[in-house]
């Protein structure tokens, strides 16, 4: 399989800050890839380097076989980036802006049907003749997504595209991006919404302090770090205490809810039997599976 993106021992420092601290990473062509990490982990720096907006202090990066520094032009053509911030040219309307952008990447009139399709798919038709500066925040976001796609790049990078975006646009956007992935586009997504990464990405890399702390298929990561939790609602009135053998099992308490981390399924019997013996009533019982969020918290040890 060919590689869409290769990071080879990439480092980037800003003064004393090691924003990216020796990252090697390969994203195969056609992948739906998630780049996850808490704030300051180095995600934007990686994307800026991929787009040629920041220069690595060390190492090399290529997109579709083109080095982002030595083959800048081709590498830049191969990638469409949806930026986090709403930056735009205030003088164009939406369609003009999209045509201009496509033209910048060497696509002329033959691309107009695609411009219309992108406008349609992002539900921008009513706003196609509206000046960019008059669009609402949500509409601006749609226009910027359209802008990244308009030259039909094989690699599409979405940097926190759904932060502050309403549910409807989020779903519309994901449907569109999933279709583009099915058609063969490689997708890279950075997100804080781990459920989103879990639902969409085939593989993920988790970053922390400029380093990759885990990188695998989403499925394998979940399997590797899987642990079952048992959630019990207990009636602990009358100053009753958890039996000591139950207390020893790692757990978290929220109100009457106790979530125990199970090492093995047999722990369930141990807990419930001990509670019964202590005459502590179990009001509700639920098994909870690991999700990407748990894996993430375990690996980064930080709030998301
Ligand atoms: P993320 O996107 O994961 O939140 P960033 O890549 O934005 O992380 O930041 C990684 C680290 O690099 C942070 O400590 C940040 O403050 C620092 N950093 C990023 N860009 C710059 C810059 N242009 N100048 C100085 N420091 C920067």
PDB file of C-alpha atoms in Angstrom, residues 152-287:
ATOM      1  CA  UNK A 152      -9.845  17.895  -5.139  1.00  0.00           C
ATOM      2  CA  UNK A 153      -6.805  17.160  -3.011  1.00  0.00           C
ATOM      3  CA  UNK A 154      -6.035  13.462  -2.423  1.00  0.00           C
ATOM      4  CA  UNK A 155      -5.282  14.236   1.243  1.00  0.00           C
ATOM      5  CA  UNK A 156      -7.769  16.179   3.350  1.00  0.00           C
ATOM      6  CA  UNK A 157      -6.768  17.495   6.754  1.00  0.00           C
ATOM      7  CA  UNK A 158      -9.406  18.685   9.171  1.00  0.00           C
ATOM      8  CA  UNK A 159      -8.072  20.560  12.182  1.00  0.00           C
ATOM      9  CA  UNK A 160     -10.756  20.457  14.887  1.00  0.00           C
ATOM     10  CA  UNK A 161     -13.422  21.076  12.241  1.00  0.00           C
ATOM     11  CA  UNK A 162     -16.406  20.561  14.483  1.00  0.00           C
ATOM     12  CA  UNK A 163     -15.358  22.664  17.469  1.00  0.00           C
ATOM     13  CA  UNK A 164     -18.323  24.911  18.181  1.00  0.00           C
ATOM     14  CA  UNK A 165     -20.289  23.563  15.230  1.00  0.00           C
ATOM     15  CA  UNK A 166     -23.955  22.643  15.539  1.00  0.00           C
ATOM     16  CA  UNK A 167     -25.063  19.018  15.415  1.00  0.00           C
ATOM     17  CA  UNK A 168     -26.677  19.320  11.997  1.00  0.00           C
ATOM     18  CA  UNK A 169     -23.562  20.647  10.287  1.00  0.00           C
ATOM     19  CA  UNK A 170     -21.437  18.106  12.115  1.00  0.00           C
ATOM     20  CA  UNK A 171     -23.508  15.247  10.736  1.00  0.00           C
ATOM     21  CA  UNK A 172     -23.660  16.725   7.253  1.00  0.00           C
ATOM     22  CA  UNK A 173     -19.930  17.273   7.261  1.00  0.00           C
ATOM     23  CA  UNK A 174     -19.162  13.746   8.430  1.00  0.00           C
ATOM     24  CA  UNK A 175     -21.419  12.201   5.813  1.00  0.00           C
ATOM     25  CA  UNK A 176     -19.586  14.183   3.135  1.00  0.00           C
ATOM     26  CA  UNK A 177     -16.117  13.384   4.491  1.00  0.00           C
ATOM     27  CA  UNK A 178     -16.994   9.678   4.793  1.00  0.00           C
ATOM     28  CA  UNK A 179     -18.057   9.669   1.135  1.00  0.00           C
ATOM     29  CA  UNK A 180     -14.810  11.362   0.134  1.00  0.00           C
ATOM     30  CA  UNK A 181     -12.898   8.725   2.092  1.00  0.00           C
ATOM     31  CA  UNK A 182     -14.836   5.945   0.318  1.00  0.00           C
ATOM     32  CA  UNK A 183     -13.876   7.545  -2.992  1.00  0.00           C
ATOM     33  CA  UNK A 184     -10.224   7.132  -1.992  1.00  0.00           C
ATOM     34  CA  UNK A 185      -9.290  10.393  -0.303  1.00  0.00           C
ATOM     35  CA  UNK A 186      -7.028  10.083   2.718  1.00  0.00           C
ATOM     36  CA  UNK A 187      -8.500  11.901   5.704  1.00  0.00           C
ATOM     37  CA  UNK A 188      -6.595  13.243   8.701  1.00  0.00           C
ATOM     38  CA  UNK A 189      -8.681  14.532  11.541  1.00  0.00           C
ATOM     39  CA  UNK A 190      -7.625  16.260  14.714  1.00  0.00           C
ATOM     40  CA  UNK A 191     -10.344  16.343  17.288  1.00  0.00           C
ATOM     41  CA  UNK A 192     -11.136  16.731  20.949  1.00  0.00           C
ATOM     42  CA  UNK A 193     -14.311  14.741  20.489  1.00  0.00           C
ATOM     43  CA  UNK A 194     -13.042  11.266  21.098  1.00  0.00           C
ATOM     44  CA  UNK A 195     -16.384   9.657  20.344  1.00  0.00           C
ATOM     45  CA  UNK A 196     -16.071  11.255  16.948  1.00  0.00           C
ATOM     46  CA  UNK A 197     -12.609   9.764  16.398  1.00  0.00           C
ATOM     47  CA  UNK A 198     -13.857   6.399  17.609  1.00  0.00           C
ATOM     48  CA  UNK A 199     -16.806   6.476  15.241  1.00  0.00           C
ATOM     49  CA  UNK A 200     -14.894   7.722  12.194  1.00  0.00           C
ATOM     50  CA  UNK A 201     -11.191   6.887  12.295  1.00  0.00           C
ATOM     51  CA  UNK A 202      -9.753   3.519  11.299  1.00  0.00           C
ATOM     52  CA  UNK A 203      -6.513   4.340  13.028  1.00  0.00           C
ATOM     53  CA  UNK A 204      -5.299   6.961  15.454  1.00  0.00           C
ATOM     54  CA  UNK A 205      -2.125   8.403  16.880  1.00  0.00           C
ATOM     55  CA  UNK A 206      -2.221   9.865  20.357  1.00  0.00           C
ATOM     56  CA  UNK A 207       0.178  12.697  21.063  1.00  0.00           C
ATOM     57  CA  UNK A 208       1.464  14.049  24.292  1.00  0.00           C
ATOM     58  CA  UNK A 209       4.116  16.743  24.722  1.00  0.00           C
ATOM     59  CA  UNK A 210       5.221  16.459  21.101  1.00  0.00           C
ATOM     60  CA  UNK A 211       5.592  12.673  21.170  1.00  0.00           C
ATOM     61  CA  UNK A 212       3.436   9.823  19.908  1.00  0.00           C
ATOM     62  CA  UNK A 213       2.331   7.816  22.950  1.00  0.00           C
ATOM     63  CA  UNK A 214       0.225   5.320  20.989  1.00  0.00           C
ATOM     64  CA  UNK A 215      -0.426   4.634  17.345  1.00  0.00           C
ATOM     65  CA  UNK A 216      -2.509   1.772  16.072  1.00  0.00           C
ATOM     66  CA  UNK A 217      -5.823   0.893  14.500  1.00  0.00           C
ATOM     67  CA  UNK A 218      -8.665   2.206  16.619  1.00  0.00           C
ATOM     68  CA  UNK A 219      -9.828  -1.374  17.120  1.00  0.00           C
ATOM     69  CA  UNK A 220      -6.438  -2.621  18.357  1.00  0.00           C
ATOM     70  CA  UNK A 221      -5.992   0.313  20.694  1.00  0.00           C
ATOM     71  CA  UNK A 222      -9.347  -0.328  22.281  1.00  0.00           C
ATOM     72  CA  UNK A 223      -8.515  -4.020  22.592  1.00  0.00           C
ATOM     73  CA  UNK A 224      -5.052  -3.414  23.994  1.00  0.00           C
ATOM     74  CA  UNK A 225      -6.282  -1.094  26.691  1.00  0.00           C
ATOM     75  CA  UNK A 226      -9.599  -2.715  27.251  1.00  0.00           C
ATOM     76  CA  UNK A 227     -10.820  -3.028  30.748  1.00  0.00           C
ATOM     77  CA  UNK A 228     -14.311  -3.586  31.937  1.00  0.00           C
ATOM     78  CA  UNK A 229     -15.865  -1.413  34.542  1.00  0.00           C
ATOM     79  CA  UNK A 230     -18.727  -2.307  36.788  1.00  0.00           C
ATOM     80  CA  UNK A 231     -21.047   0.498  37.706  1.00  0.00           C
ATOM     81  CA  UNK A 232     -23.165  -0.045  40.786  1.00  0.00           C
ATOM     82  CA  UNK A 233     -25.727   2.196  42.406  1.00  0.00           C
ATOM     83  CA  UNK A 234     -25.538   1.395  46.092  1.00  0.00           C
ATOM     84  CA  UNK A 235     -27.701   2.199  49.026  1.00  0.00           C
ATOM     85  CA  UNK A 236     -25.027   3.118  51.570  1.00  0.00           C
ATOM     86  CA  UNK A 237     -27.298   4.804  54.066  1.00  0.00           C
ATOM     87  CA  UNK A 238     -27.009   4.241  57.819  1.00  0.00           C
ATOM     88  CA  UNK A 239     -23.279   4.935  57.767  1.00  0.00           C
ATOM     89  CA  UNK A 240     -22.539   1.646  56.122  1.00  0.00           C
ATOM     90  CA  UNK A 241     -19.033   1.287  54.697  1.00  0.00           C
ATOM     91  CA  UNK A 242     -17.839  -0.699  51.719  1.00  0.00           C
ATOM     92  CA  UNK A 243     -16.442  -4.070  52.850  1.00  0.00           C
ATOM     93  CA  UNK A 244     -12.642  -3.839  52.947  1.00  0.00           C
ATOM     94  CA  UNK A 245     -12.037  -6.407  50.173  1.00  0.00           C
ATOM     95  CA  UNK A 246     -14.329  -4.348  47.891  1.00  0.00           C
ATOM     96  CA  UNK A 247     -12.753  -1.087  48.967  1.00  0.00           C
ATOM     97  CA  UNK A 248      -9.382  -2.372  47.749  1.00  0.00           C
ATOM     98  CA  UNK A 249     -10.619  -2.642  44.155  1.00  0.00           C
ATOM     99  CA  UNK A 250      -9.864   0.640  42.354  1.00  0.00           C
ATOM    100  CA  UNK A 251     -13.088   2.619  42.109  1.00  0.00           C
ATOM    101  CA  UNK A 252     -14.560   6.038  41.647  1.00  0.00           C
ATOM    102  CA  UNK A 253     -17.551   7.420  43.475  1.00  0.00           C
ATOM    103  CA  UNK A 254     -20.082   9.926  42.142  1.00  0.00           C
ATOM    104  CA  UNK A 255     -23.022  10.329  44.513  1.00  0.00           C
ATOM    105  CA  UNK A 256     -24.468   6.849  44.947  1.00  0.00           C
ATOM    106  CA  UNK A 257     -22.692   5.516  41.861  1.00  0.00           C
ATOM    107  CA  UNK A 258     -19.599   3.387  42.315  1.00  0.00           C
ATOM    108  CA  UNK A 259     -17.546   2.474  39.257  1.00  0.00           C
ATOM    109  CA  UNK A 260     -15.160  -0.425  39.887  1.00  0.00           C
ATOM    110  CA  UNK A 261     -12.286  -1.289  37.565  1.00  0.00           C
ATOM    111  CA  UNK A 262     -12.418  -5.016  36.921  1.00  0.00           C
ATOM    112  CA  UNK A 263      -9.281  -7.082  36.426  1.00  0.00           C
ATOM    113  CA  UNK A 264     -11.325 -10.170  35.613  1.00  0.00           C
ATOM    114  CA  UNK A 265     -14.969 -11.023  35.239  1.00  0.00           C
ATOM    115  CA  UNK A 266     -14.842 -13.071  38.475  1.00  0.00           C
ATOM    116  CA  UNK A 267     -14.400  -9.759  40.336  1.00  0.00           C
ATOM    117  CA  UNK A 268     -18.098  -9.103  39.722  1.00  0.00           C
ATOM    118  CA  UNK A 269     -19.109 -12.075  41.845  1.00  0.00           C
ATOM    119  CA  UNK A 270     -16.612 -11.121  44.546  1.00  0.00           C
ATOM    120  CA  UNK A 271     -18.004  -7.586  44.751  1.00  0.00           C
ATOM    121  CA  UNK A 272     -21.684  -8.489  44.699  1.00  0.00           C
ATOM    122  CA  UNK A 273     -21.275 -11.337  47.222  1.00  0.00           C
ATOM    123  CA  UNK A 274     -19.373  -9.131  49.642  1.00  0.00           C
ATOM    124  CA  UNK A 275     -21.972  -6.384  49.318  1.00  0.00           C
ATOM    125  CA  UNK A 276     -24.766  -8.872  49.937  1.00  0.00           C
ATOM    126  CA  UNK A 277     -22.988 -10.219  52.991  1.00  0.00           C
ATOM    127  CA  UNK A 278     -22.627  -6.655  54.303  1.00  0.00           C
ATOM    128  CA  UNK A 279     -26.345  -6.088  53.594  1.00  0.00           C
ATOM    129  CA  UNK A 280     -25.617  -3.206  51.243  1.00  0.00           C
ATOM    130  CA  UNK A 281     -28.388  -3.024  48.704  1.00  0.00           C
ATOM    131  CA  UNK A 282     -27.473  -2.869  45.004  1.00  0.00           C
ATOM    132  CA  UNK A 283     -30.038  -0.563  43.403  1.00  0.00           C
ATOM    133  CA  UNK A 284     -28.655  -0.821  39.896  1.00  0.00           C
ATOM    134  CA  UNK A 285     -25.872  -2.689  38.105  1.00  0.00           C
ATOM    135  CA  UNK A 286     -24.272  -1.970  34.749  1.00  0.00           C
ATOM    136  CA  UNK A 287     -21.168  -3.164  32.893  1.00  0.00           C
TER     137      UNK A 287
END
